[in-house]
Structures are given as structure tokens and as C-alpha cells.
């Protein structure tokens, strides 16, 4: 469990690091707001917040910002309260959260960030007793991802199954989901790639019996409050953040890739979600 929390905090620090850089050339805008929304991660927002504060402070000093405020959240409800109160300029969002909030908040894709062990790029059905998807249907299915059925049914499964095909055993923590399969309380579980890495360590008998397509990484977005010129300039320079003085920082927190992106890079998942 300790290893899982450490890895989760590493992932959240990665996200925080990336978010801290998401407001370059914004000194004239006053306080720059940054939202980090990472759903279904291990660890609390309170544990991750110091990473956000540290890296936002470093970025503000390096870029001469007039001020900066970053917040890390693990739920959409809390994130939306921050959006309403603070009108952030930029954010890094889990894919499901982005798809659920993009229309309501007019989110503009400007980049993507791949981080080590953040999870959410591929989903699996795991089991100790079933050998395939058919063996899981109609059985007890544990998951901490069942709170977003539209994302699971339309984007993750792509029609291969719906959550309604199982008897759901709702969990609230990633490790709790895996332990339901270990104990036999659930025949199968729906987990993401980060959870799968831990599952095989907890019980060697656990195996993946179905896997989704690989999904796009976490989304870097601009909110309407970010001026068009500032967001365009930042987007053009996203790939340079981990060069020069930023290289050591990116390596320390495990950034795999940070680069410019547009809606075309997410067209497939957007179309599936909106179908």
C-alpha cells in the first residue's frame, strides 16, 4: 500500500509540475489560476496540494508572474466550485473529467501530458476465475470507476459491454477494488493501467481478461479566461518546457511527455463520448 501511495504522489507531483508551467508569458494577467483534476488517483488532495503550491511558486518566480494560484482536486464537484470561484486560466484534467466538463466550461485543448504511472490510459477487466469478458458478464464487478458510466460505456468499452451488464460492487479506493477480487467478493473488477501494475503484485493469480484500446493522455486545457494570444504563445512552446533548466525538474517528477495538442488529437474519444 505504501508503494502505491508513493507512486500516486509521484504522479500527482508530476501533474502539479506540469500545471505550474501552464501559464508562461502571463505576467500581465495578474494572478494565474491553475486547476489540476486527477480523478481516481490514490492519495488525497491535501497530500498533493503542497506539490502544486511548490511548483506554481517556482514557475511564478521563473516567469515573473504577478501572482499564481493552483489547486489540486480529485472530484468534479470540488473542481467546479474552484472554477466558479477562481475562473482559472489553465488546467490538466483526467480524460473522463475533460470529456464531462468540456462543453459546460468551453474548454480549449492546447496540449497533453503523459506522466509516469498516472493511470487512465488503458482499462482492464481482471479476474482470478473468469477467462474472458463473457465470463465476467452477469457476475459481481468491483470498480472505483463506476461513477462515470457514460465514459466507461462509450469511450472505454466502445460497446463491448455496459456497466449494466454486471452486478456492480462500488468501491471508493483503487486498492479496495483489487482486494474485492482477491477476497472473492467480486468475480471481476474494472481497473486502469496503474491499478493493474499493483494488482499482479498483490496476487499473482489475478490476470487481465479484457483490455480497452489505449486512450489519449491527460489533457492540457485553456479556460475562456486565458487570453487568446497568451494561450497560443504557450501552446507553441509546450514542448520546450522540459528543455534547459526545466529538464531536471521534469526528470525529477517523472514527466514522460509534454507537448502541444489540438482537438484533432482527441477527436476519436470526443466523438465516442458525444455519440
XYZ file of C-alpha atoms in Angstrom:
275
model
C 0.000 0.000 0.000
C 2.869 2.354 0.859
C 4.409 1.781 -2.585
C 1.076 2.578 -4.223
C 0.720 5.855 -2.293
C 4.297 6.878 -3.102
C 3.724 6.238 -6.782
C 0.443 8.107 -6.651
C 2.099 11.090 -5.007
C 4.811 10.958 -7.664
C 2.114 11.051 -10.323
C 0.322 13.926 -8.616
C 3.600 15.815 -8.277
C 4.146 15.295 -11.997
C 0.731 16.725 -12.709
C 1.377 19.601 -10.352
C 4.724 20.289 -12.006
C 3.167 20.392 -15.436
C 0.287 22.564 -14.260
C 2.706 25.013 -12.736
C 4.207 25.712 -16.099
C 0.891 26.148 -17.875
C 0.814 29.912 -17.695
C 4.041 31.113 -19.324
C 4.046 34.698 -20.571
C 1.056 35.531 -18.361
C 2.685 38.074 -16.025
C 0.487 40.891 -17.256
C -2.679 38.965 -16.416
C -2.266 39.223 -12.652
C -2.971 36.086 -10.707
C -2.855 32.981 -12.870
C -5.258 30.236 -11.843
C -4.410 26.589 -12.441
C -6.745 23.634 -11.931
C -5.433 20.083 -11.627
C -8.196 17.479 -11.687
C -6.981 13.915 -11.332
C -9.841 11.526 -10.722
C -9.444 8.053 -9.231
C -5.892 8.502 -8.022
C -4.508 7.112 -4.784
C -3.925 9.729 -2.094
C -5.825 12.839 -1.130
C -5.953 16.365 -2.462
C -4.391 17.509 0.804
C -1.376 15.283 0.157
C -0.975 16.576 -3.390
C -1.589 20.276 -2.715
C 1.943 21.024 -1.421
C 3.334 19.854 -4.758
C 1.009 22.236 -6.561
C 1.987 25.111 -4.281
C 5.709 24.426 -4.684
C 5.775 24.204 -8.437
C 3.384 27.072 -9.013
C 5.633 29.197 -6.801
C 8.726 28.150 -8.764
C 7.022 28.823 -12.089
C 5.797 32.233 -10.885
C 9.314 33.241 -9.892
C 10.915 31.962 -13.090
C 8.347 33.589 -15.359
C 7.835 36.844 -13.473
C 4.140 36.288 -12.829
C 2.311 38.875 -10.805
C 0.742 36.034 -8.825
C -0.368 32.440 -9.174
C -2.832 30.094 -7.513
C -3.057 26.380 -8.175
C -5.438 23.829 -6.729
C -5.468 20.056 -6.940
C -8.788 18.215 -6.863
C -9.892 14.614 -7.119
C -13.604 15.188 -7.766
C -15.502 17.181 -10.374
C -17.773 18.736 -7.789
C -14.898 20.351 -5.925
C -13.177 21.248 -9.174
C -16.273 23.029 -10.455
C -16.510 25.025 -7.251
C -12.934 26.185 -7.882
C -13.759 27.024 -11.490
C -16.749 29.129 -10.476
C -14.913 30.960 -7.713
C -11.467 31.448 -9.239
C -12.002 31.443 -13.039
C -8.712 29.577 -13.706
C -6.699 30.140 -16.864
C -5.388 26.635 -17.452
C -5.751 23.093 -16.251
C -4.694 19.496 -16.538
C -7.609 17.089 -16.480
C -8.096 13.345 -16.496
C -9.613 12.243 -19.791
C -13.032 11.362 -18.364
C -13.210 14.631 -16.457
C -12.281 16.588 -19.571
C -14.980 14.898 -21.642
C -17.564 15.532 -18.948
C -16.691 19.207 -18.465
C -15.561 20.366 -21.923
C -18.923 21.633 -23.193
C -20.093 23.190 -19.937
C -16.887 25.170 -19.426
C -15.908 25.717 -23.065
C -12.534 24.038 -22.644
C -9.947 24.525 -25.367
C -7.377 21.739 -25.832
C -3.863 23.162 -26.023
C -1.690 20.225 -25.042
C -1.259 16.858 -23.431
C 0.925 15.490 -20.690
C 1.920 11.877 -20.254
C 3.090 11.081 -16.752
C 4.626 8.002 -15.211
C 2.079 5.730 -13.523
C -0.746 8.250 -13.504
C -3.148 5.645 -14.893
C -6.210 6.137 -17.059
C -4.738 5.432 -20.494
C -5.945 1.841 -20.634
C -8.594 -0.072 -18.732
C -8.781 -3.755 -17.876
C -11.216 -6.323 -16.591
C -9.314 -8.514 -14.170
C -10.257 -11.791 -12.546
C -8.925 -14.862 -10.772
C -11.672 -17.145 -12.025
C -13.017 -15.819 -15.351
C -11.036 -16.290 -18.542
C -12.651 -13.634 -20.730
C -15.210 -10.839 -20.874
C -18.089 -13.289 -21.244
C -17.035 -14.932 -18.019
C -17.448 -11.645 -16.189
C -20.845 -10.642 -17.532
C -23.671 -11.188 -15.109
C -21.205 -11.564 -12.252
C -20.177 -9.205 -9.465
C -17.882 -6.484 -10.840
C -15.930 -4.247 -8.477
C -14.814 -0.814 -9.624
C -13.985 2.657 -8.397
C -14.606 3.926 -11.951
C -18.325 3.179 -11.998
C -19.230 6.770 -11.066
C -18.857 7.780 -14.723
C -20.948 5.246 -16.679
C -21.092 7.374 -19.825
C -17.300 7.449 -20.069
C -16.990 3.723 -19.371
C -19.815 2.595 -21.662
C -18.997 4.851 -24.617
C -15.262 5.522 -24.508
C -13.634 2.739 -22.521
C -15.650 -0.288 -23.669
C -16.667 1.074 -27.082
C -19.802 -1.047 -26.920
C -18.123 -4.294 -25.824
C -20.039 -4.071 -22.568
C -22.012 -1.716 -20.362
C -21.786 -1.403 -16.618
C -25.378 -2.595 -16.542
C -24.174 -5.993 -17.777
C -22.727 -6.695 -14.318
C -23.755 -6.658 -10.699
C -21.782 -3.644 -9.569
C -19.781 -3.626 -6.375
C -18.927 0.045 -5.999
C -15.627 0.883 -4.337
C -14.051 4.202 -3.434
C -10.337 3.405 -3.483
C -8.141 1.803 -6.166
C -6.619 -0.820 -3.876
C -10.010 -1.646 -2.370
C -11.194 -2.588 -5.870
C -8.384 -5.074 -6.341
C -8.894 -6.592 -2.905
C -12.525 -7.360 -3.752
C -11.256 -9.766 -6.417
C -8.556 -11.169 -4.152
C -11.107 -11.922 -1.422
C -13.684 -13.346 -3.820
C -16.251 -10.644 -3.059
C -16.253 -9.869 -6.781
C -15.606 -12.208 -9.685
C -14.069 -9.420 -11.758
C -13.006 -5.799 -11.467
C -12.727 -2.879 -13.833
C -9.432 -1.089 -13.207
C -6.975 1.130 -15.072
C -3.369 0.505 -16.071
C -1.878 1.906 -12.874
C -4.074 -0.374 -10.796
C -3.156 -3.374 -12.957
C 0.516 -2.857 -12.168
C -0.334 -3.129 -8.464
C -2.851 -5.960 -8.824
C -0.339 -8.502 -10.078
C 1.903 -7.699 -7.129
C -0.889 -8.200 -4.622
C -1.949 -11.585 -6.031
C -0.139 -13.474 -8.771
C -3.379 -15.244 -9.667
C -5.002 -12.061 -10.939
C -4.982 -11.643 -14.705
C -6.367 -9.263 -17.281
C -9.183 -10.918 -19.229
C -10.107 -7.884 -21.347
C -8.302 -4.665 -22.241
C -9.524 -1.420 -23.788
C -7.789 0.404 -26.577
C -5.071 2.756 -25.382
C -6.605 6.163 -24.747
C -5.060 9.634 -25.137
C -3.162 11.027 -22.143
C -4.324 13.690 -19.706
C -5.489 16.879 -21.357
C -3.947 20.324 -21.019
C -6.709 22.880 -21.467
C -7.225 26.619 -21.541
C -10.315 28.147 -19.982
C -12.103 31.139 -21.551
C -10.365 33.412 -19.028
C -6.996 32.783 -20.718
C -6.360 35.467 -23.381
C -6.121 34.065 -26.915
C -2.653 35.455 -27.591
C -1.257 34.104 -24.320
C -2.660 30.632 -24.827
C -1.431 30.490 -28.423
C 2.088 31.500 -27.426
C 2.141 28.997 -24.590
C 0.851 26.193 -26.789
C 3.629 26.795 -29.301
C 6.253 26.430 -26.583
C 4.866 23.476 -24.630
C 7.477 21.095 -25.987
C 10.302 23.296 -24.721
C 9.285 23.249 -21.064
C 11.402 20.202 -20.278
C 14.470 21.568 -22.035
C 17.309 23.552 -20.474
C 16.703 24.420 -16.836
C 13.374 22.623 -16.918
C 14.904 19.270 -17.886
C 15.996 18.326 -14.373
C 12.610 19.289 -12.926
C 10.727 17.186 -15.460
C 13.034 14.229 -14.875
C 12.727 14.509 -11.108
C 8.960 14.272 -11.148
C 8.698 11.738 -13.977
C 7.209 13.626 -16.902
C 7.212 11.356 -19.941
C 5.951 13.883 -22.470
C 4.537 17.376 -22.527
C 3.584 18.748 -25.883
C 1.189 20.842 -27.888
C -2.089 19.226 -28.928
C -5.375 20.191 -30.525
C -8.905 18.825 -30.598
C -7.918 16.585 -33.517
C -5.693 14.576 -31.162
C -8.780 13.755 -29.088
C -11.302 13.584 -31.933
C -11.922 9.851 -31.567
C -12.767 9.890 -27.862
C -14.777 13.103 -28.173
C -16.890 11.588 -30.960
C -17.439 8.371 -28.984
C -18.435 10.297 -25.855
C -20.847 12.587 -27.701
C -22.421 9.813 -29.773
